[in-house]
Rosetta silent file (secondary structure, phi, psi, omega in degrees, C-alpha in Angstrom):
SEQUENCE: MPSSTLRVLALLATTAALFAAGGVRASGGAASAGAQGGRQASASATKVARARPAHPKPPSTSLGQPNDGRLLHGRALPRRGPGFRFANPHGQNARYGTDEVVRAIVRAARITHRRFGGQPLVVNDLSRRGGGPLDHHSSHQSGRDVDVLFYETDPRGRPVRPVQTFFDPEGHAVDFRDLSDPSDDVPLRFDTARTFAFLRALVEDPRAGLQRVFIVEHLRARLLAYGKAHGAPAAVLERLGAVTCQPGPPHDDHMHLRFFCSPQDVRAGCRDMPPMYPWHRALLASRHVEPLRAKRPRPSARAKTVSPEQARSNAGPMNAEVRGWLERRETWRHRPHPGRPWCR
SCORE:     score description
SCORE:     0.000 S_00000001
   1 L     0.000  137.687 -177.557   20.476    5.733   16.715 S_00000001
   2 L   -59.575  150.702 -179.186   20.199    8.861   18.679 S_00000001
   3 H   -64.117  -37.374  175.564   23.211   11.169   18.805 S_00000001
   4 H   -54.864  -36.400  168.984   23.377   10.955   22.553 S_00000001
   5 H   -63.443  -41.697  168.361   23.948    7.323   22.151 S_00000001
   6 H   -57.333  -47.596 -179.287   26.706    7.794   19.640 S_00000001
   7 H   -52.898  -48.362 -179.286   28.460   10.110   21.933 S_00000001
   8 H   -62.815  -37.797  176.097   28.432    7.473   24.642 S_00000001
   9 H   -60.709  -43.845  174.339   29.754    4.884   22.329 S_00000001
  10 H   -59.360  -40.668  178.461   32.543    7.170   21.459 S_00000001
  11 H   -73.467  -44.478  178.097   33.281    8.130   25.051 S_00000001
  12 H   -59.714  -40.638  175.738   33.469    4.365   26.083 S_00000001
  13 H   -58.135  -48.098 -171.555   35.847    3.642   23.136 S_00000001
  14 H   -63.734  -41.217 -179.691   38.090    6.595   24.204 S_00000001
  15 H   -61.469  -38.051  177.741   37.987    5.533   27.917 S_00000001
  16 H   -62.441  -39.700  179.580   38.932    1.949   26.904 S_00000001
  17 H   -61.676  -51.305 -169.414   41.931    3.276   24.970 S_00000001
  18 H   -68.085  -42.261  175.394   43.089    5.544   27.801 S_00000001
  19 H   -61.254  -39.130 -179.579   42.701    2.693   30.376 S_00000001
  20 H   -72.865  -35.757 -175.410   44.579    0.182   28.387 S_00000001
  21 H   -79.147  -34.684 -171.664   47.388    2.745   27.536 S_00000001
  22 H  -159.873    7.425 -178.271   48.020    4.118   31.055 S_00000001
  23 H   -87.005  -12.478  170.597   45.263    3.686   33.369 S_00000001
  24 L  -132.132  173.082  175.938   46.561    0.546   35.010 S_00000001
  25 L   -96.642  100.805  178.366   50.034   -0.852   35.590 S_00000001
  26 L  -128.515  168.463 -178.697   50.492   -3.449   32.888 S_00000001
  27 L   -73.249  156.979  179.738   53.237   -4.679   30.840 S_00000001
  28 H   -49.942  -47.843 -177.723   54.139   -2.717   27.669 S_00000001
  29 H   -56.985  -43.667 -178.595   52.754   -5.553   25.415 S_00000001
  30 H   -62.616  -44.875 -177.364   49.484   -5.585   27.321 S_00000001
  31 H   -59.932  -48.964  175.373   49.244   -1.875   27.238 S_00000001
  32 H   -56.279  -42.272  178.246   49.948   -1.816   23.499 S_00000001
  33 H   -60.913  -48.518  177.497   47.365   -4.385   22.833 S_00000001
  34 H   -59.638  -43.835  178.588   44.706   -2.505   24.899 S_00000001
  35 H   -64.118  -27.055  170.235   45.512    0.597   23.109 S_00000001
  36 H   -68.625  -33.698  174.728   44.975   -1.147   19.723 S_00000001
  37 H   -70.206  -36.604  174.982   41.793   -2.522   20.818 S_00000001
  38 H   -58.217  -38.127  179.310   40.746    0.849   21.960 S_00000001
  39 H   -68.519  -38.165  176.183   41.570    2.358   18.614 S_00000001
  40 H   -60.421  -34.462 -176.885   39.455   -0.555   16.876 S_00000001
  41 H   -77.428  -43.137  174.379   36.558    0.198   19.129 S_00000001
  42 H   -61.123  -38.805  172.682   36.742    3.907   18.432 S_00000001
  43 H   -63.020  -38.231  173.506   36.883    3.301   14.701 S_00000001
  44 H   -55.816  -46.565  175.765   33.982    0.979   15.157 S_00000001
  45 H   -57.411  -47.109  177.818   32.011    3.741   16.888 S_00000001
  46 H   -52.560  -45.674  179.352   32.874    6.099   14.055 S_00000001
  47 H   -58.250  -49.836  173.012   31.605    3.640   11.498 S_00000001
  48 H   -52.033  -39.578 -172.164   28.261    3.368   13.488 S_00000001
  49 H   -74.894  -31.589  179.885   27.998    7.024   13.550 S_00000001
  50 H   -80.524  -23.756  179.596   28.416    7.354    9.833 S_00000001
  51 H   -75.819  -35.090 -168.541   26.126    4.386    9.114 S_00000001
  52 L  -108.473  142.618  176.610   23.163    5.636   11.176 S_00000001
  53 L   -73.398  142.118 -179.517   21.580    9.220   10.644 S_00000001
  54 L   -69.057  -28.571  176.509   22.066   11.552   13.639 S_00000001
  55 L  -124.851   87.835 -178.118   18.373   12.424   13.289 S_00000001
  56 L   -64.848  161.527 -174.761   16.189    9.444   12.232 S_00000001
  57 L   -71.430  135.645  170.809   12.885    9.919   10.651 S_00000001
  58 L   -70.864  159.123  178.944   10.094   10.117   13.222 S_00000001
  59 L   -62.178  151.373 -178.102    7.320    7.643   12.923 S_00000001
  60 L   -72.921  172.209  173.689    4.409    8.472   10.636 S_00000001
  61 E  -145.094  124.766  176.249    0.929    9.497   12.086 S_00000001
  62 E  -104.713  120.194 -167.491   -2.273    9.313   10.224 S_00000001
  63 E  -107.365  143.448  168.261   -4.696   12.038   11.601 S_00000001
  64 E    83.492 -146.943 -174.407   -8.338   12.310   10.796 S_00000001
  65 E  -136.473  170.709 -175.342  -10.031   10.009    8.401 S_00000001
  66 L   -60.590  -30.820  173.695   -9.636    9.009    4.726 S_00000001
  67 L  -104.043   23.411  177.519  -11.877   11.612    3.407 S_00000001
  68 E  -174.666   79.297 -175.708  -10.906   14.407    5.708 S_00000001
  69 E  -151.717 -176.125  172.174   -7.298   13.868    7.170 S_00000001
  70 E  -142.713  167.238 -173.883   -3.748   14.612    7.234 S_00000001
  71 E  -134.599  116.071  174.153   -0.513   12.628    7.179 S_00000001
  72 E  -103.917  133.244  179.580    2.500   13.528    9.348 S_00000001
  73 L    63.728   50.131  178.634    6.119   12.208    8.609 S_00000001
  74 L   -56.415  161.063  175.574    4.600   10.175    5.723 S_00000001
  75 E  -108.750  136.318  177.410    6.862    7.400    4.429 S_00000001
  76 E   -83.477  134.213  174.718    7.448    7.502    0.560 S_00000001
  77 L   -79.936  141.552 -174.245    6.891    4.448   -1.290 S_00000001
  78 L   -68.382  146.933 -179.062   10.007    3.693   -3.282 S_00000001
  79 L   -52.094  -40.686 -173.267    9.609    4.324   -7.153 S_00000001
  80 E  -144.073  156.344  173.844   10.613    0.844   -7.825 S_00000001
  81 E  -170.425  176.230  176.090   11.269   -2.321   -5.654 S_00000001
  82 L   -48.577   99.199 -177.865   10.993   -6.121   -5.826 S_00000001
  83 L    90.193    6.999 -175.578    7.831   -6.879   -7.615 S_00000001
  84 E  -148.236  170.358  170.857    6.283   -3.394   -7.717 S_00000001
  85 E  -160.348  144.802 -178.868    6.611    0.099   -9.248 S_00000001
  86 E   -97.523  133.709 -170.520    4.956    3.437   -8.613 S_00000001
  87 L  -104.015  -21.445 -174.125    3.241    4.860  -11.726 S_00000001
  88 L    43.622   73.416 -173.178    2.212    8.489  -10.562 S_00000001
  89 L   -66.149  -42.093 -177.846   -0.808    8.465  -12.708 S_00000001
  90 L  -100.176    8.721  177.699   -1.984   11.909  -12.227 S_00000001
  91 L    66.472   28.391 -179.165    1.494   13.639  -11.787 S_00000001
  92 L  -103.928    2.630 -176.952    0.713   14.567   -8.101 S_00000001
  93 L    42.712   51.356  172.258    3.687   12.373   -6.599 S_00000001
  94 L   -91.041   72.942  170.222    1.106   10.943   -4.275 S_00000001
  95 L  -114.823   37.837 -171.909    3.338    8.182   -2.909 S_00000001
  96 E  -121.268  133.114  177.954    3.179    8.694    0.691 S_00000001
  97 E  -148.355 -174.166  178.800    1.518    6.620    3.272 S_00000001
  98 L   -73.768  159.998  174.671    1.919    5.510    6.940 S_00000001
  99 H   -54.562  -41.787 -176.109    5.019    3.412    7.724 S_00000001
 100 H   -57.443  -50.128 -170.805    2.551    0.342    8.183 S_00000001
 101 H   -66.636  -46.657 -170.162    0.789    0.762    4.748 S_00000001
 102 H   -73.461  -28.332  176.429    3.875    1.210    2.698 S_00000001
 103 H   -73.790  -24.479 -174.309    5.734   -1.618    4.358 S_00000001
 104 H   -77.935  -38.363  178.911    2.698   -3.890    3.901 S_00000001
 105 H   -68.529  -36.323 -179.351    2.492   -3.166    0.095 S_00000001
 106 H   -68.296  -39.535  175.374    6.214   -3.759   -0.293 S_00000001
 107 H   -53.364  -53.397  178.752    5.936   -6.989    1.547 S_00000001
 108 H   -68.928  -29.500  176.720    3.062   -8.339   -0.363 S_00000001
 109 H   -71.500  -37.740 -177.773    4.398   -7.322   -3.678 S_00000001
 110 H   -71.242  -40.427 -179.430    7.788   -9.074   -2.873 S_00000001
 111 H   -57.639  -52.026 -177.116    5.893  -12.331   -1.688 S_00000001
 112 H   -60.636  -37.310 -174.011    3.912  -12.357   -4.930 S_00000001
 113 H   -76.599  -33.993  175.578    6.904  -11.708   -7.073 S_00000001
 114 H   -54.435  -42.029 -174.054    8.944  -14.399   -5.356 S_00000001
 115 H   -84.738  -33.449 -172.996    6.349  -17.034   -6.145 S_00000001
 116 H  -115.841  -34.046 -172.004    5.193  -16.058   -9.725 S_00000001
 117 L    75.003 -152.659 -176.245    7.758  -13.551  -11.163 S_00000001
 118 L    84.200 -163.076  173.601    6.466  -11.776  -14.149 S_00000001
 119 L   -70.213  146.210 -173.756    5.644   -8.128  -14.532 S_00000001
 120 L   -78.388  156.893  164.651    5.608   -6.073  -11.256 S_00000001
 121 E   -52.208  134.139  172.531    2.556   -4.663   -9.438 S_00000001
 122 E  -100.467  114.973 -177.083    1.653   -1.244  -10.497 S_00000001
 123 E  -100.192  126.687  178.545    1.002    1.026   -7.580 S_00000001
 124 L   -97.345 -134.346 -171.538   -0.950    4.278   -8.344 S_00000001
 125 L   -69.126  148.441  170.019   -1.881    7.015   -5.916 S_00000001
 126 L  -117.417 -111.257  178.590   -1.383    6.762   -2.077 S_00000001
 127 E  -134.713  165.203  166.271   -1.546   10.196   -0.460 S_00000001
 128 L   -60.190  172.746  177.411    0.375   13.547   -0.635 S_00000001
 129 L   -57.992  -32.738  179.605    3.377   14.087    1.514 S_00000001
 130 L  -117.408   13.262  175.101    1.355   15.746    4.132 S_00000001
 131 E    79.283 -147.511  175.747   -2.083   14.233    3.248 S_00000001
 132 L    82.894  175.100 -178.843   -5.074   16.438    2.692 S_00000001
 133 L   -51.501  131.784  169.726   -7.372   16.530   -0.458 S_00000001
 134 L  -119.321  117.253 -173.546   -6.175   14.844   -3.672 S_00000001
 135 L   -57.340  147.026 -166.273   -7.673   15.413   -6.992 S_00000001
 136 L    74.911   -0.002  176.586   -9.443   12.630   -8.555 S_00000001
 137 L  -128.242  144.667  170.331  -10.152   11.082   -5.278 S_00000001
 138 L   -91.320   -1.642  178.258  -12.813   11.384   -2.580 S_00000001
 139 L  -133.999 -142.071 -178.919  -10.360    9.804   -0.038 S_00000001
 140 L    60.717   31.151 -179.774   -6.590    9.159    0.117 S_00000001
 141 L   -97.866  -12.660 -178.165   -6.132   11.919    2.514 S_00000001
 142 L  -130.405   20.377  165.358   -4.474   10.374    5.511 S_00000001
 143 L    89.914    9.476 -175.962   -1.931    7.881    4.215 S_00000001
 144 L  -112.870   -0.011 -179.702   -4.213    4.845    4.483 S_00000001
 145 E  -113.946  137.547  177.559   -5.549    4.427    0.945 S_00000001
 146 E  -138.669  130.363  173.760   -3.794    2.872   -1.976 S_00000001
 147 E   -93.097  135.296  176.197   -4.678    2.258   -5.625 S_00000001
 148 E  -139.359  145.970  170.540   -3.099   -0.678   -7.347 S_00000001
 149 L   -87.276  158.722  178.783   -3.793   -2.163  -10.817 S_00000001
 150 L   -70.487  162.551  173.280   -4.697   -5.782  -11.273 S_00000001
 151 L   -77.087  149.550 -171.127   -1.925   -8.238  -12.320 S_00000001
 152 E  -146.202  157.745  175.432   -2.830   -8.914  -16.100 S_00000001
 153 E  -131.171  171.231  160.426   -1.809  -11.506  -18.914 S_00000001
 154 L   -76.341  173.969  178.588   -2.143  -11.779  -22.557 S_00000001
 155 L   -56.354  -21.811 -179.981   -4.811  -14.280  -24.083 S_00000001
 156 L   -87.893   -2.527 -178.182   -2.155  -16.908  -23.765 S_00000001
 157 L    83.140   19.666  174.739   -1.659  -16.444  -19.980 S_00000001
 158 L   -97.768  129.274 -173.033    1.649  -14.687  -20.225 S_00000001
 159 E   -61.516  138.397  179.385    2.150  -11.853  -17.855 S_00000001
 160 E  -120.860  168.596  177.477    2.018   -8.431  -19.300 S_00000001
 161 L   -67.641  115.770 -172.382    2.780   -4.910  -17.969 S_00000001
 162 L   -60.389  147.318  170.547   -0.622   -3.803  -16.309 S_00000001
 163 L  -129.042  159.150 -175.405   -2.521   -1.045  -17.768 S_00000001
 164 L   -92.619  104.235  177.123   -5.594    0.627  -16.137 S_00000001
 165 L  -150.612  152.318 -172.924   -8.643   -0.786  -18.151 S_00000001
 166 L   -90.660  149.691 -172.086  -11.751   -2.362  -17.042 S_00000001
 167 L  -109.526  142.365 -177.156  -12.453   -6.050  -16.867 S_00000001
 168 L   -88.067 -172.613 -179.488  -15.858   -7.836  -17.672 S_00000001
 169 L   -70.838  -20.013  177.013  -17.248  -10.853  -15.779 S_00000001
 170 L   -82.745   -6.344 -177.220  -15.321  -13.239  -17.947 S_00000001
 171 L    79.209   19.280  171.949  -12.109  -11.500  -16.869 S_00000001
 172 E   -94.789  152.406  170.243  -11.462  -10.038  -20.412 S_00000001
 173 E  -150.265  171.001 -177.854  -10.352   -6.578  -21.077 S_00000001
 174 E  -129.507  126.225  162.941   -8.962   -4.508  -23.973 S_00000001
 175 E   -75.165   92.085  178.854   -6.136   -2.070  -23.906 S_00000001
 176 L   -82.328   90.417 -177.937   -7.653    0.750  -26.039 S_00000001
 177 L   -66.202  -56.912  177.053   -4.538    2.701  -26.838 S_00000001
 178 L  -111.559  116.078  176.540   -6.191    5.061  -29.420 S_00000001
 179 L   -66.214  -11.726  177.886   -9.785    5.202  -28.727 S_00000001
 180 L   -99.262   -1.504 -174.561  -10.603    6.082  -32.212 S_00000001
 181 L  -124.599  114.600  179.384   -8.499    3.570  -33.925 S_00000001
 182 H   -82.560   -7.077 -177.549   -9.435   -0.179  -33.369 S_00000001
 183 H   -70.314  -31.823 -175.048   -6.211   -1.381  -35.197 S_00000001
 184 H   -96.670    3.461 -170.870   -4.027   -0.894  -32.111 S_00000001
 185 L   -67.705  141.502  177.676   -6.404   -2.609  -29.454 S_00000001
 186 E  -123.739  114.560  179.231   -4.665   -5.304  -27.152 S_00000001
 187 E   -70.139  143.967 -173.494   -6.625   -7.970  -25.685 S_00000001
 188 E  -140.280  173.135  175.518   -5.818   -8.683  -22.048 S_00000001
 189 E  -133.150  161.579  178.968   -6.976  -11.278  -19.246 S_00000001
 190 E   -88.401  125.184  179.916   -7.350  -10.810  -15.570 S_00000001
 191 L   -77.641   76.719 -176.492   -4.417  -12.456  -13.820 S_00000001
 192 H   -47.393  -55.382 -163.374   -6.504  -14.372  -11.157 S_00000001
 193 H   -64.125  -48.267 -170.252   -3.650  -16.311   -9.553 S_00000001
 194 H   -78.538  -29.968 -179.547   -1.259  -13.399   -8.902 S_00000001
 195 H   -69.334  -38.639  173.283   -3.883  -10.949   -7.756 S_00000001
 196 H   -55.377  -44.313  178.613   -5.200  -13.568   -5.309 S_00000001
 197 H   -58.258  -41.580  174.539   -1.721  -14.092   -4.145 S_00000001
 198 H   -59.724  -53.901 -175.176   -1.133  -10.472   -3.399 S_00000001
 199 H   -59.594  -44.777 -177.074   -4.419   -9.999   -1.530 S_00000001
 200 H   -62.996  -40.689  172.949   -3.809  -13.220    0.446 S_00000001
 201 H   -52.841  -37.532 -177.675   -0.351  -11.858    1.517 S_00000001
 202 H   -78.890  -34.778 -179.392   -2.005   -8.639    2.789 S_00000001
 203 H   -69.113  -35.914 -175.753   -4.855  -10.638    4.583 S_00000001
 204 L   -84.593   -5.066 -176.286   -2.220  -12.977    6.253 S_00000001
 205 L   -84.875  108.164  179.086    0.020  -10.079    7.227 S_00000001
 206 L   -72.824   -3.133  173.384   -0.670   -9.229   10.943 S_00000001
 207 L   -96.230  -11.054 -166.552    1.110   -5.930   10.617 S_00000001
 208 L   -81.926  -49.367  178.734   -0.816   -4.835    7.615 S_00000001
 209 L    77.029   34.063 -176.025   -4.267   -3.931    9.187 S_00000001
 210 E   -70.736  129.476 -176.937   -6.080   -4.342    5.886 S_00000001
 211 E  -105.903  -45.991 -165.711   -9.697   -2.990    6.223 S_00000001
 212 E  -149.316  135.639  170.242  -11.179   -2.827    2.757 S_00000001
 213 E  -119.528  100.203  172.294  -10.549   -4.001   -0.851 S_00000001
 214 E   -78.133  128.765 -171.746  -12.888   -2.014   -3.133 S_00000001
 215 L  -166.410  140.277  179.329  -13.339   -4.192   -6.232 S_00000001
 216 L   -57.479  150.709 -173.006  -16.189   -4.986   -8.689 S_00000001
 217 H   -60.149  -42.755 -171.992  -18.369   -7.809   -7.494 S_00000001
 218 H   -63.566  -40.199 -170.574  -17.639  -10.155  -10.671 S_00000001
 219 H   -87.067  -32.671  169.550  -13.891  -10.028  -10.072 S_00000001
 220 H   -54.097  -39.185 -173.420  -14.276  -10.464   -6.279 S_00000001
 221 H   -68.467  -40.195 -172.782  -16.288  -13.676   -7.075 S_00000001
 222 H   -64.969  -42.487  175.991  -13.389  -14.927   -9.351 S_00000001
 223 H   -59.195  -54.044  177.240  -10.848  -14.388   -6.587 S_00000001
 224 H   -58.293  -47.162 -170.456  -12.806  -16.256   -4.000 S_00000001
 225 H   -69.697  -31.863  175.442  -13.678  -19.090   -6.288 S_00000001
 226 H   -64.793  -48.754  175.234   -9.942  -19.433   -7.301 S_00000001
 227 H   -47.511  -49.239 -178.102   -8.904  -19.434   -3.612 S_00000001
 228 H   -64.865  -48.943  174.927  -11.291  -22.150   -2.825 S_00000001
 229 H   -55.605  -30.215 -176.934  -10.298  -24.205   -5.819 S_00000001
 230 L   -99.497   10.398  171.800   -6.710  -23.926   -5.029 S_00000001
 231 L    73.737   31.749  174.329   -7.007  -24.960   -1.427 S_00000001
 232 L   -68.331  137.334 -176.164   -6.635  -21.688    0.346 S_00000001
 233 L   -49.108  147.206  172.655   -7.212  -21.832    4.133 S_00000001
 234 H   -56.286  -42.004  177.492  -10.801  -21.244    5.203 S_00000001
 235 H   -56.169  -44.314 -178.531   -9.621  -18.383    7.446 S_00000001
 236 H   -67.857  -54.133  178.132   -8.054  -16.572    4.519 S_00000001
 237 H   -55.442  -39.244 -179.212  -11.155  -16.947    2.362 S_00000001
 238 H   -62.708  -45.289 -177.895  -13.358  -15.844    5.198 S_00000001
 239 H   -71.727  -44.027  172.723  -11.434  -12.697    5.945 S_00000001
 240 H   -57.617  -39.143  170.038  -10.933  -11.946    2.201 S_00000001
 241 H   -54.397  -42.262 -173.956  -14.644  -12.337    1.686 S_00000001
 242 H   -73.477  -36.498 -172.444  -15.417   -9.842    4.421 S_00000001
 243 H   -86.724  -20.317 -179.372  -12.898   -7.094    3.383 S_00000001
 244 E   -85.625  129.632 -179.654  -13.678   -7.276   -0.411 S_00000001
 245 E  -159.794  166.305 -179.728  -16.728   -5.401   -1.736 S_00000001
 246 L  -108.708  128.166  176.038  -17.997   -3.268   -4.742 S_00000001
 247 L   -79.859 -178.247  171.210  -18.452    0.520   -4.018 S_00000001
 248 L   -55.759  -64.641  170.567  -20.824    2.727   -6.035 S_00000001
 249 L   -67.068  133.150 -168.296  -17.979    3.376   -8.750 S_00000001
 250 L   -67.891  -23.166  178.373  -17.475   -0.225   -9.544 S_00000001
 251 L    54.921   68.149  178.764  -13.594   -0.353   -9.327 S_00000001
 252 L  -107.917   -5.054 -179.677  -13.404   -2.828  -12.292 S_00000001
 253 L  -108.201   -7.693 -175.969  -10.031   -1.199  -13.553 S_00000001
 254 L  -166.280  168.111  168.954   -8.199   -1.184  -10.363 S_00000001
 255 E  -119.921  146.513 -178.616   -8.386   -2.107   -6.617 S_00000001
 256 E  -108.912  115.259 -177.588   -8.523    0.400   -3.921 S_00000001
 257 E   -95.437  142.911  177.019   -7.006   -0.658   -0.602 S_00000001
 258 E  -130.120  147.923 -173.118   -7.755    0.809    2.612 S_00000001
 259 E  -126.599  140.993  177.141   -6.036    0.237    5.954 S_00000001
 260 L   -61.944  162.519  174.393   -7.096    0.595    9.604 S_00000001
 261 L   -84.391  144.040  179.310   -5.483    3.246   11.754 S_00000001
 262 L   -75.444  152.115  170.806   -2.722    1.629   13.941 S_00000001
 263 H   -34.029  -52.937 -174.390   -3.231    1.665   17.610 S_00000001
 264 H   -71.309  -25.230  178.235   -0.738    4.474   18.252 S_00000001
 265 H   -70.038  -41.153  172.432   -2.383    6.480   15.499 S_00000001
 266 H   -57.668  -41.392 -175.626   -5.920    6.070   17.130 S_00000001
 267 H   -63.777  -39.789 -176.621   -4.348    7.663   20.365 S_00000001
 268 H   -77.718   -9.657  173.928   -3.214   10.672   18.148 S_00000001
 269 L   115.821   22.109  171.087   -6.711   11.184   16.699 S_00000001
 270 E   -80.411  135.838 -170.155   -6.943    8.785   13.692 S_00000001
 271 L  -123.778  136.564 -179.703  -10.483    7.769   12.839 S_00000001
 272 E   -93.547  137.242  163.528  -11.739    4.664   10.987 S_00000001
 273 L   -72.876  150.293 -178.930  -14.652    4.634    8.601 S_00000001
 274 L   -65.070  166.189   -8.310  -16.904    1.490    9.005 S_00000001
 275 L   -86.186  174.787  174.152  -16.659   -1.334    9.010 S_00000001
 276 L  -124.445  103.118 -174.573  -15.001   -2.509   12.301 S_00000001
 277 L   -79.861  154.846 -174.087  -14.318   -6.087   12.362 S_00000001
 278 H   -51.279  -39.575 -175.231  -14.191   -8.362   15.528 S_00000001
 279 H   -74.574  -19.746  179.981  -10.539   -9.167   14.965 S_00000001
 280 H   -87.573  -36.516  175.132   -9.490   -5.445   14.709 S_00000001
 281 H   -60.335  -34.336 -179.018  -11.544   -4.594   17.759 S_00000001
 282 H   -66.890  -31.606  178.966   -9.735   -7.475   19.629 S_00000001
 283 H   -67.798  -47.722  176.028   -6.342   -5.867   18.558 S_00000001
 284 H   -52.275  -44.833  177.885   -7.443   -2.589   19.770 S_00000001
 285 H   -67.728  -36.806  178.737   -8.623   -3.956   23.123 S_00000001
 286 H   -67.393  -14.910  179.959   -5.309   -5.733   23.578 S_00000001
 287 L  -101.437    5.815 -172.929   -3.634   -2.278   23.293 S_00000001
 288 L    48.397   51.882  179.460   -6.255   -0.679   25.571 S_00000001
 289 L  -125.602  134.885  168.538   -7.380    1.581   22.749 S_00000001
 290 L   -91.755  132.535  176.243  -10.915    2.538   21.910 S_00000001
 291 L   -56.501  146.600  172.855  -11.639    3.036   18.153 S_00000001
 292 L  -107.842  124.453 -176.342  -12.468    6.534   16.919 S_00000001
 293 E   -88.366  147.852  179.392  -15.352    6.568   14.382 S_00000001
 294 L   -62.830  146.661  176.560  -15.224    8.876   11.280 S_00000001
 295 L  -105.058  178.041  175.335  -17.266   12.050   11.283 S_00000001
 296 L   -66.404  132.273 -175.367  -18.993   13.869    8.484 S_00000001
 297 L   -68.548  147.405  176.369  -16.180   15.410    6.326 S_00000001
 298 L   -69.332  145.714 -176.029  -15.779   19.076    6.191 S_00000001
 299 H   -67.254  -18.997  174.747  -16.834   20.703    2.901 S_00000001
 300 H   -71.885  -20.160  177.730  -13.251   22.082    2.587 S_00000001
 301 H   -78.233    1.844 -172.623  -11.849   18.536    2.528 S_00000001
 302 L   -78.160  139.290  167.615  -13.643   17.737   -0.825 S_00000001
 303 L   -92.733  164.232  175.469  -11.153   17.270   -3.784 S_00000001
 304 L   -81.468  132.432  177.528  -11.838   17.781   -7.403 S_00000001
 305 L  -128.759  165.261 -175.265  -13.181   14.730   -8.988 S_00000001
 306 L  -127.466  129.063  177.468  -14.553   13.824  -12.506 S_00000001
 307 L   -67.945  154.935  173.307  -17.799   12.039  -13.132 S_00000001
 308 H   -57.959  -34.512  178.303  -17.858    9.099  -15.545 S_00000001
 309 H   -68.614  -38.699  173.777  -19.868   11.164  -17.903 S_00000001
 310 H   -62.686  -44.474  176.508  -17.246   13.994  -17.833 S_00000001
 311 H   -60.333  -34.554  170.770  -14.607   11.463  -18.360 S_00000001
 312 H   -66.682  -39.159  178.692  -16.291   10.106  -21.439 S_00000001
 313 H   -65.757  -38.919 -174.507  -16.877   13.470  -22.794 S_00000001
 314 H   -75.685  -12.475 -174.291  -13.213   14.451  -22.280 S_00000001
 315 L   -74.694  -20.235 -178.966  -12.028   11.240  -23.976 S_00000001
 316 L    86.265 -165.758 -174.362  -12.866   12.384  -27.422 S_00000001
 317 L   -61.563  146.149  178.130  -13.911   10.271  -30.609 S_00000001
 318 L  -131.433  137.763  171.532  -14.466    6.514  -29.863 S_00000001
 319 L   -71.769  169.234  176.173  -14.607    3.649  -32.219 S_00000001
 320 H   -54.521  -44.277  175.906  -17.548    1.194  -32.202 S_00000001
 321 H   -54.487  -47.310 -172.676  -15.783   -1.399  -30.166 S_00000001
 322 H   -65.287  -53.106 -179.313  -14.966    1.046  -27.418 S_00000001
 323 H   -60.818  -29.179  174.974  -18.554    2.282  -27.287 S_00000001
 324 H   -64.446  -44.721 -176.116  -19.751   -1.267  -27.069 S_00000001
 325 H   -66.382  -33.627 -176.989  -17.545   -2.022  -24.107 S_00000001
 326 H   -73.340  -30.255  172.940  -18.807    1.073  -22.339 S_00000001
 327 H   -71.117  -39.132  176.236  -22.499   -0.010  -22.826 S_00000001
 328 H   -55.432  -47.422 -177.306  -21.608   -3.412  -21.484 S_00000001
 329 H   -56.171  -36.537  177.267  -19.984   -1.770  -18.370 S_00000001
 330 H   -58.365  -26.118 -178.161  -23.352   -0.100  -17.477 S_00000001
 331 H   -73.632  -25.527  168.416  -24.820   -3.477  -16.650 S_00000001
 332 H  -101.220  -10.426  179.792  -22.422   -3.952  -13.722 S_00000001
 333 H   -70.101  -33.577 -173.667  -21.629   -0.272  -12.911 S_00000001
 334 L  -104.873   -7.675 -174.224  -25.094    0.445  -11.534 S_00000001
 335 L  -139.873  110.724 -178.874  -25.940   -2.776  -10.041 S_00000001
 336 L   -73.480 -179.232 -172.948  -24.027   -4.758   -7.322 S_00000001
 337 L   -76.064  143.125  175.161  -24.283   -8.445   -7.033 S_00000001
 338 L   -42.412  127.051  177.503  -27.682   -9.771   -5.700 S_00000001
 339 L    86.589   -5.074  178.686  -27.904   -9.946   -1.926 S_00000001
 340 L  -130.020  118.152 -175.593  -24.722   -7.692   -1.431 S_00000001
 341 L   -70.445  159.565  168.894  -25.204   -3.914   -0.914 S_00000001
 342 L   -66.670  147.109 -176.769  -22.663   -1.468   -2.154 S_00000001
 343 L  -104.722  174.845  178.331  -20.005   -0.867    0.359 S_00000001
 344 L  -127.137    0.000    0.000  -18.527    2.490    1.460 S_00000001
């Protein structure tokens, strides 16, 4: 509540007390009761003043575009909450997003957790406090990109704490703890039910503005097949099918979520990368806003990234099973599903 409003509340409370005490000709009992009520009103105003900050946080603003942008007054994702936790994988404390994005993640994780329970969603990088280039990412600059790990189970279907490891077309993975020692490998399974529930919550959230889910094609197909088999509404499946796609880097070990600019951020200079869906155009039109298309990013906006070849070299010695998994991965890393191009 603004400080000016608090001063008005306090003034009204004080005036009421003075009015009751001596501003009118009333009996002593009435005046006493009025004075007591005035003191109570004044105390209530004081409590409001203590409960609300004098200078509330300004709303967030996403400026520019995902691969060349900034974030003003970014909202920090809590480190923990109902159904999620922030992992800070690269030590950059990149847990800032727009108000809309952070709230959408919190809502979807809570909905999923209420339905299924189990281990919480693991959220990795969003953006820096002020946005801008973020190491290990070609985007994540304007508060509208979020990396999350898949929900996972053990081979018996029991939820386990998610780790970042890639899943094959059968939904199988291995947590290779020591790449050179096969004795500590832990088999994992893709938790289709909870991952679908989380994405469905985002798709059905009118305040979220979900634009893209970058995910490998074979996991995308598993999610859509699960939704159809379990009676998900056709509108949900249609929209989830539209926003999910495999980019050049396959995203078989996590999901990359991207959100549209909010209408108010478009007015401030927020730019969206393709695609622009009919439903989002309709939303902007209802607010009398024209979308701004992304431009070619400036060379100075590039962050430090690591190629798959560099990452493999940096990993050190690997046992035969790890090498076998990496060879299998090549079969889907360089080839999207037939009939569906890579997305950007």
